Amino acid sequence: QERSSNKFNYGAYHSLEAIYREMDSIAGDFPKLATRVKIGHSFEHRPMYVLKFSTTEGRRRRPAIWLNAGIHSREWISQATAIWTARKIASDYGKDPAITTILEKMDIFLLPVANPDGYVYTQTRNRLWRKTRSVNPGSRCIGVDPNRNWNASFAGQGASDNPCSEIYHGPHANSEVEVKSVVDFIQEHGNFKCFIDLHSYSQLLMYPYGYTVKKAPDADELDEVARCAAKALASLSGTTYQVGPTCTTVYPASGSSVDWAYDHGIKYAFTFELRDTGHYGFLLPANQIIPTAEETWLGLKTIMEHVRNNLY
Amino acid sequence: REKFFGDQVFRINVRNGDEISKLSQLVSSDNLKLNVWKSPSTFSRPVDVLVPSVSLQPVKSFLKSQGLEYSVTIKDLQALLDNEDEEMQHNEG
């Protein structure tokens, strides 16, 4: 009775435990579609859970989509959007033809909190913490920027070798166990076709590359898909997004998740910078969670439908 | 828990590479304890910086002396955080 009454308030920010409980609840409410899978642990040994949405019994590695959120812990709207999206995928399957046909051909993996230690730290000690909480030997400064730690032009431009910097890339690629857990899972699976990373803020929809101004081989197609997605997103509340390659849309950034995915054969790789454009920044009020999640969903669906229609 | 009483977020408009390098010099100074929310980039995007209350005056003087335009997007960060916290406590209850 409790499950069907579902007390989780999607219009509010939640603790890590509450998010993990809700993931479990979604898996319990939709046992034939959703399973909560532990893919690894954080530096401080918190579990890293993804929700796997699959209409098969996992017999084989179907083409798959990875939805990543919360890699920068202070960007709370990304974790909140992700858990809302999880419930949306499950409850719309069998009702919304788009998501139904996507799930009939592909699996979706959703990681709402890619940086659990950082997220807990923002809720207990410093709301503006961005990085992981790993210890840097020889330095008093803690943490690595988990979106500079991937093996994509690692330690290149747009990252710092100073452990006290917010964009510190870490001692080596995948040094952060949170990053390595995702890399190992995706490489072991071997059949991901799409990787989408949710961040905030600025209202941008970007695609590779971040580590170079060089044009990605599929840039024209990715640009077209991103513009369609931004248009769909804007159709709900008029929220306008800028579209373009990371490096020239916001700033150079080496070692990012999306560049790594693209360079490892995951063609449809996108970064969302969600609301807003700076009025509240990372402190987006909770009353904007659901409007943000609902508009983002239209953009995500546009991308996922394109992937479904263009499997490679 | 870290408190941010009186801290403010400045939105600084940079128009060229020279202004970006001046700003990078400012944000990298250790003693001002600035926290960059949106980094300087060469794509004429505004730069958002969290300025601790103790650094407000020196930062304003620097921006003025360099002719850098800015606005204050968040006047009291702690007030926003208190709202958020209160709401979370209420919701957890």
XYZ file of C-alpha atoms in Angstrom:
405
model
C 0.000 0.000 0.000
C 2.925 2.279 0.840
C 4.510 1.581 -2.558
C 1.340 2.406 -4.452
C 0.918 5.587 -2.410
C 4.534 6.423 -3.326
C 5.519 9.103 -0.833
C 8.594 10.298 -2.757
C 8.155 13.973 -3.595
C 9.744 14.490 -7.025
C 9.413 18.244 -6.591
C 11.975 18.332 -3.804
C 15.682 17.631 -3.281
C 16.520 14.441 -1.400
C 19.302 12.744 0.509
C 21.368 10.021 -1.139
C 19.582 7.391 0.949
C 16.165 8.648 -0.145
C 17.209 8.573 -3.807
C 18.538 5.033 -3.438
C 15.292 3.985 -1.695
C 13.250 5.463 -4.536
C 15.362 3.588 -7.096
C 14.551 0.413 -5.177
C 10.901 1.396 -5.097
C 10.804 1.928 -8.874
C 12.390 -1.488 -9.396
C 9.811 -2.971 -7.032
C 6.904 -1.252 -8.765
C 8.018 -2.369 -12.253
C 9.711 -5.767 -11.701
C 9.424 -6.807 -15.363
C 11.133 -3.658 -16.603
C 13.429 -2.096 -13.980
C 16.234 -3.491 -11.830
C 18.564 -1.652 -9.488
C 22.119 -2.754 -10.231
C 25.215 -2.007 -8.139
C 28.035 -1.119 -10.546
C 30.695 -0.292 -7.967
C 31.402 1.960 -4.996
C 32.736 5.418 -4.224
C 36.005 6.396 -2.543
C 34.239 6.449 0.828
C 32.661 3.060 -0.029
C 29.149 4.199 -0.781
C 27.409 1.992 -3.353
C 26.948 3.257 -6.915
C 23.551 2.160 -8.222
C 22.101 2.349 -11.714
C 18.572 1.536 -12.766
C 18.512 -0.812 -15.737
C 15.387 -0.661 -17.910
C 15.107 -3.706 -20.138
C 12.203 -5.559 -21.767
C 14.273 -8.721 -22.153
C 15.567 -10.978 -19.414
C 19.095 -9.697 -20.077
C 19.787 -12.614 -22.373
C 22.166 -10.642 -24.541
C 23.806 -7.212 -24.636
C 21.207 -5.245 -26.524
C 22.120 -1.804 -27.878
C 22.000 0.495 -24.862
C 21.728 4.102 -23.701
C 23.587 5.500 -20.644
C 22.025 8.445 -18.776
C 24.528 9.949 -16.323
C 23.776 12.579 -13.650
C 25.278 14.146 -10.566
C 28.935 13.847 -11.534
C 29.427 17.386 -10.133
C 27.776 17.053 -6.758
C 26.591 20.649 -6.282
C 24.523 20.523 -9.474
C 21.493 19.200 -7.572
C 19.007 19.727 -10.390
C 20.807 17.005 -12.367
C 20.304 14.294 -9.709
C 16.692 15.435 -9.176
C 15.980 15.392 -12.923
C 17.488 11.925 -13.206
C 15.349 10.305 -10.515
C 12.218 11.934 -11.966
C 13.256 10.592 -15.383
C 13.636 7.105 -13.924
C 10.023 7.091 -12.704
C 8.907 8.587 -16.047
C 10.588 5.880 -18.139
C 9.003 3.140 -16.030
C 5.527 4.635 -15.862
C 5.384 5.637 -19.548
C 6.487 2.263 -20.920
C 3.477 0.675 -22.586
C 1.674 4.025 -22.725
C 3.967 6.386 -24.645
C 4.712 4.843 -28.077
C 8.097 6.595 -28.256
C 9.518 5.167 -25.030
C 7.808 1.821 -25.665
C 9.477 1.382 -29.054
C 12.815 2.622 -27.706
C 12.703 -0.016 -24.949
C 11.639 -2.715 -27.366
C 14.900 -2.236 -29.231
C 17.301 -0.946 -26.579
C 18.112 -1.030 -22.882
C 18.459 2.159 -20.812
C 20.855 2.495 -17.867
C 20.350 5.495 -15.583
C 22.910 6.613 -12.964
C 21.300 9.401 -10.887
C 24.248 10.031 -8.539
C 27.590 9.539 -10.262
C 29.454 11.171 -7.352
C 27.850 9.870 -4.122
C 30.541 11.100 -1.711
C 30.426 14.602 -3.140
C 26.634 14.631 -2.996
C 26.560 13.649 0.677
C 29.224 16.281 1.350
C 27.052 18.982 -0.248
C 24.214 17.980 2.063
C 26.218 17.776 5.249
C 29.254 20.047 5.008
C 29.565 22.295 1.976
C 26.675 22.857 -0.432
C 29.036 24.078 -3.135
C 31.328 21.065 -3.276
C 31.946 19.903 -6.874
C 34.600 17.200 -6.882
C 35.018 13.689 -5.466
C 36.247 13.281 -1.878
C 39.393 11.292 -2.563
C 42.627 12.142 -0.719
C 45.455 13.688 -2.720
C 48.765 12.423 -1.258
C 51.073 15.333 -0.440
C 48.320 17.903 -0.621
C 45.948 19.322 1.982
C 43.319 19.655 -0.745
C 40.697 16.972 -1.258
C 39.068 15.643 -4.395
C 39.372 15.381 -8.143
C 37.048 16.852 -10.770
C 35.385 13.639 -11.955
C 34.627 15.223 -15.314
C 38.319 15.795 -16.061
C 39.361 12.272 -15.013
C 38.288 10.246 -18.055
C 40.787 8.890 -20.559
C 40.104 11.414 -23.302
C 43.074 13.694 -23.849
C 43.632 13.325 -20.121
C 45.461 16.267 -18.478
C 45.028 18.345 -21.607
C 43.715 21.879 -21.850
C 40.887 22.961 -19.568
C 42.073 20.862 -16.639
C 44.514 21.563 -13.811
C 47.329 19.572 -12.213
C 46.786 21.444 -8.931
C 44.896 19.270 -6.378
C 43.416 22.469 -4.904
C 41.823 23.428 -8.200
C 38.125 22.791 -8.911
C 39.183 21.285 -12.249
C 41.981 19.078 -10.937
C 42.276 16.099 -13.299
C 43.675 13.661 -10.751
C 46.951 11.678 -10.714
C 45.972 9.574 -13.761
C 42.956 8.754 -15.926
C 40.288 6.748 -14.067
C 42.078 7.420 -10.767
C 38.653 8.103 -9.292
C 36.913 4.838 -8.474
C 33.596 6.486 -9.312
C 34.791 7.097 -12.881
C 36.468 3.698 -13.206
C 33.263 1.933 -12.099
C 31.346 3.455 -15.024
C 34.180 2.944 -17.524
C 34.545 -0.730 -16.565
C 30.789 -1.340 -16.709
C 30.390 0.274 -20.149
C 33.478 -1.434 -21.584
C 32.414 -4.809 -20.233
C 28.928 -4.354 -21.696
C 30.386 -3.330 -25.048
C 27.208 -2.294 -26.860
C 26.369 1.240 -25.761
C 25.229 3.546 -28.559
C 24.410 6.703 -26.599
C 25.885 8.489 -23.553
C 24.152 11.560 -22.097
C 25.572 13.489 -19.131
C 23.355 15.887 -17.152
C 24.980 18.933 -15.555
C 23.901 22.426 -14.548
C 23.706 25.305 -15.142
C 23.624 27.505 -18.318
C 21.028 25.822 -20.548
C 23.363 24.326 -23.118
C 23.158 21.148 -25.181
C 26.615 20.153 -26.334
C 28.409 17.346 -28.144
C 32.133 16.426 -28.626
C 34.711 17.626 -28.525
C 35.650 19.424 -25.353
C 39.357 18.661 -25.528
C 39.958 20.086 -28.986
C 38.458 22.587 -31.414
C 38.844 19.883 -34.056
C 35.434 18.970 -35.507
C 34.167 15.529 -34.504
C 33.585 13.168 -37.473
C 29.832 13.013 -36.705
C 29.507 16.676 -35.682
C 26.993 17.562 -38.393
C 24.599 14.779 -37.400
C 25.069 15.421 -33.661
C 24.432 19.126 -34.202
C 21.221 18.391 -36.064
C 19.979 15.983 -33.410
C 20.880 18.440 -30.638
C 18.997 21.266 -32.351
C 15.909 19.074 -32.693
C 16.215 18.112 -29.019
C 16.616 21.736 -27.924
C 13.556 22.678 -29.966
C 11.494 19.910 -28.362
C 12.712 20.976 -24.920
C 11.775 24.610 -25.556
C 8.274 23.621 -26.727
C 7.074 23.039 -23.160
C 7.970 26.239 -21.292
C 10.012 28.234 -23.776
C 13.349 27.440 -22.112
C 16.003 28.247 -24.674
C 19.176 26.203 -24.981
C 22.315 26.995 -26.915
C 23.684 24.146 -29.011
C 27.220 23.394 -30.140
C 30.462 21.513 -29.511
C 31.694 21.802 -25.927
C 35.036 23.383 -26.714
C 33.675 26.437 -28.470
C 30.296 26.683 -26.721
C 31.488 26.909 -23.155
C 35.217 26.308 -22.689
C 37.928 23.761 -23.447
C 37.714 20.740 -21.131
C 39.903 17.647 -21.421
C 39.161 14.322 -19.734
C 35.375 14.593 -19.939
C 32.911 11.693 -19.840
C 31.258 12.550 -23.139
C 34.537 12.859 -25.064
C 35.644 9.515 -23.636
C 32.358 7.899 -24.672
C 32.569 9.317 -28.183
C 36.187 8.288 -28.664
C 35.239 4.786 -27.507
C 32.642 4.325 -30.217
C 29.547 5.669 -28.481
C 28.502 7.960 -31.302
C 25.520 9.722 -29.734
C 27.280 11.543 -26.888
C 25.723 14.699 -25.422
C 26.069 16.988 -22.412
C 23.073 18.882 -21.027
C 23.667 21.949 -18.878
C 20.223 22.296 -17.307
C 18.460 25.390 -15.879
C 19.036 28.147 -15.221
C 21.244 30.762 -16.903
C 22.668 32.072 -13.635
C 19.913 33.773 -11.673
C 20.038 30.987 -9.081
C 22.832 28.925 -10.603
C 23.446 25.759 -8.603
C 20.781 26.799 -6.076
C 17.831 26.334 -8.414
C 14.717 26.338 -6.207
C 12.960 22.982 -5.787
C 9.789 24.365 -7.380
C 11.662 24.321 -10.694
C 12.605 20.631 -10.466
C 9.528 19.206 -12.156
C 9.282 21.860 -14.908
C 12.982 21.310 -15.594
C 12.631 17.524 -15.630
C 9.556 17.630 -17.857
C 11.198 19.833 -20.497
C 14.451 17.884 -20.337
C 12.484 14.693 -20.927
C 11.312 16.032 -24.301
C 14.936 16.650 -25.292
C 16.080 13.249 -24.045
C 13.269 11.485 -25.899
C 14.167 13.252 -29.137
C 17.741 12.018 -28.859
C 16.751 8.479 -27.855
C 14.278 8.218 -30.745
C 17.009 9.275 -33.170
C 19.314 6.615 -31.711
C 16.538 3.983 -32.022
C 16.039 4.901 -35.696
C 19.757 4.999 -36.481
C 21.341 2.035 -34.744
C 24.844 1.294 -35.995
C 28.657 22.814 7.882
C 30.162 25.606 5.740
C 28.302 28.927 6.079
C 28.110 31.630 3.400
C 26.729 34.629 5.318
C 26.939 37.765 3.180
C 28.692 35.943 0.350
C 27.597 37.100 -3.085
C 27.746 35.787 -6.639
C 29.089 38.262 -9.184
C 28.392 37.959 -12.895
C 31.340 39.555 -14.682
C 31.133 40.421 -18.371
C 34.383 39.950 -20.247
C 34.803 41.340 -23.739
C 38.214 40.159 -24.879
C 41.207 38.010 -24.146
C 42.915 40.739 -22.171
C 40.007 41.029 -19.766
C 39.867 37.257 -19.443
C 43.497 37.080 -18.406
C 42.969 39.883 -15.868
C 40.010 37.978 -14.465
C 41.915 34.679 -14.398
C 44.585 36.441 -12.380
C 41.911 37.612 -9.907
C 40.179 34.239 -9.466
C 43.476 32.403 -9.001
C 44.593 34.571 -6.076
C 44.511 32.340 -2.989
C 43.790 34.946 -0.341
C 40.477 36.097 -1.885
C 39.053 32.514 -1.691
C 36.922 33.019 -4.792
C 34.893 30.044 -6.059
C 34.375 30.020 -9.810
C 30.874 28.885 -10.748
C 31.236 29.503 -14.486
C 34.812 29.762 -15.760
C 36.237 32.469 -17.967
C 36.234 31.337 -21.588
C 37.099 32.993 -24.847
C 33.530 32.753 -26.074
C 32.224 36.009 -24.576
C 30.245 34.158 -21.960
C 29.804 35.857 -18.585
C 31.880 34.594 -15.671
C 30.101 33.763 -12.407
C 32.169 33.944 -9.250
C 31.214 33.361 -5.629
C 32.817 36.153 -3.579
C 33.144 35.616 0.185
C 31.869 38.596 2.190
C 35.383 39.442 3.396
C 36.576 39.753 -0.198
C 33.701 41.856 -1.538
C 35.501 45.175 -1.179
C 38.874 44.208 -2.696
C 37.141 42.413 -5.575
C 34.892 45.398 -6.317
C 37.927 47.697 -6.247
C 39.810 45.414 -8.613
C 36.912 45.168 -11.077
C 36.428 48.928 -11.006
C 40.144 49.623 -11.493
C 40.213 47.255 -14.478
C 37.024 48.642 -15.984
C 35.331 45.252 -15.769
C 31.512 45.373 -15.750
C 29.715 43.185 -13.263
C 26.329 42.583 -11.630
C 25.333 40.778 -8.449
C 23.144 37.759 -9.231
C 22.909 36.409 -5.682
C 23.002 39.035 -2.929
C 23.082 36.713 0.098
C 23.958 33.127 -0.609
C 23.248 31.910 2.892
C 19.654 33.115 2.720
C 19.066 30.923 -0.359
C 20.759 27.986 1.332
C 18.637 28.394 4.461
C 15.463 28.270 2.320
C 16.664 25.143 0.571
C 17.644 23.498 3.820
C 14.345 24.338 5.501
C 12.438 22.882 2.579
C 14.490 19.682 2.641
C 13.934 19.248 6.388
C 10.213 19.780 5.877
C 10.109 17.280 3.044
C 12.157 14.640 4.903
C 9.705 14.949 7.786
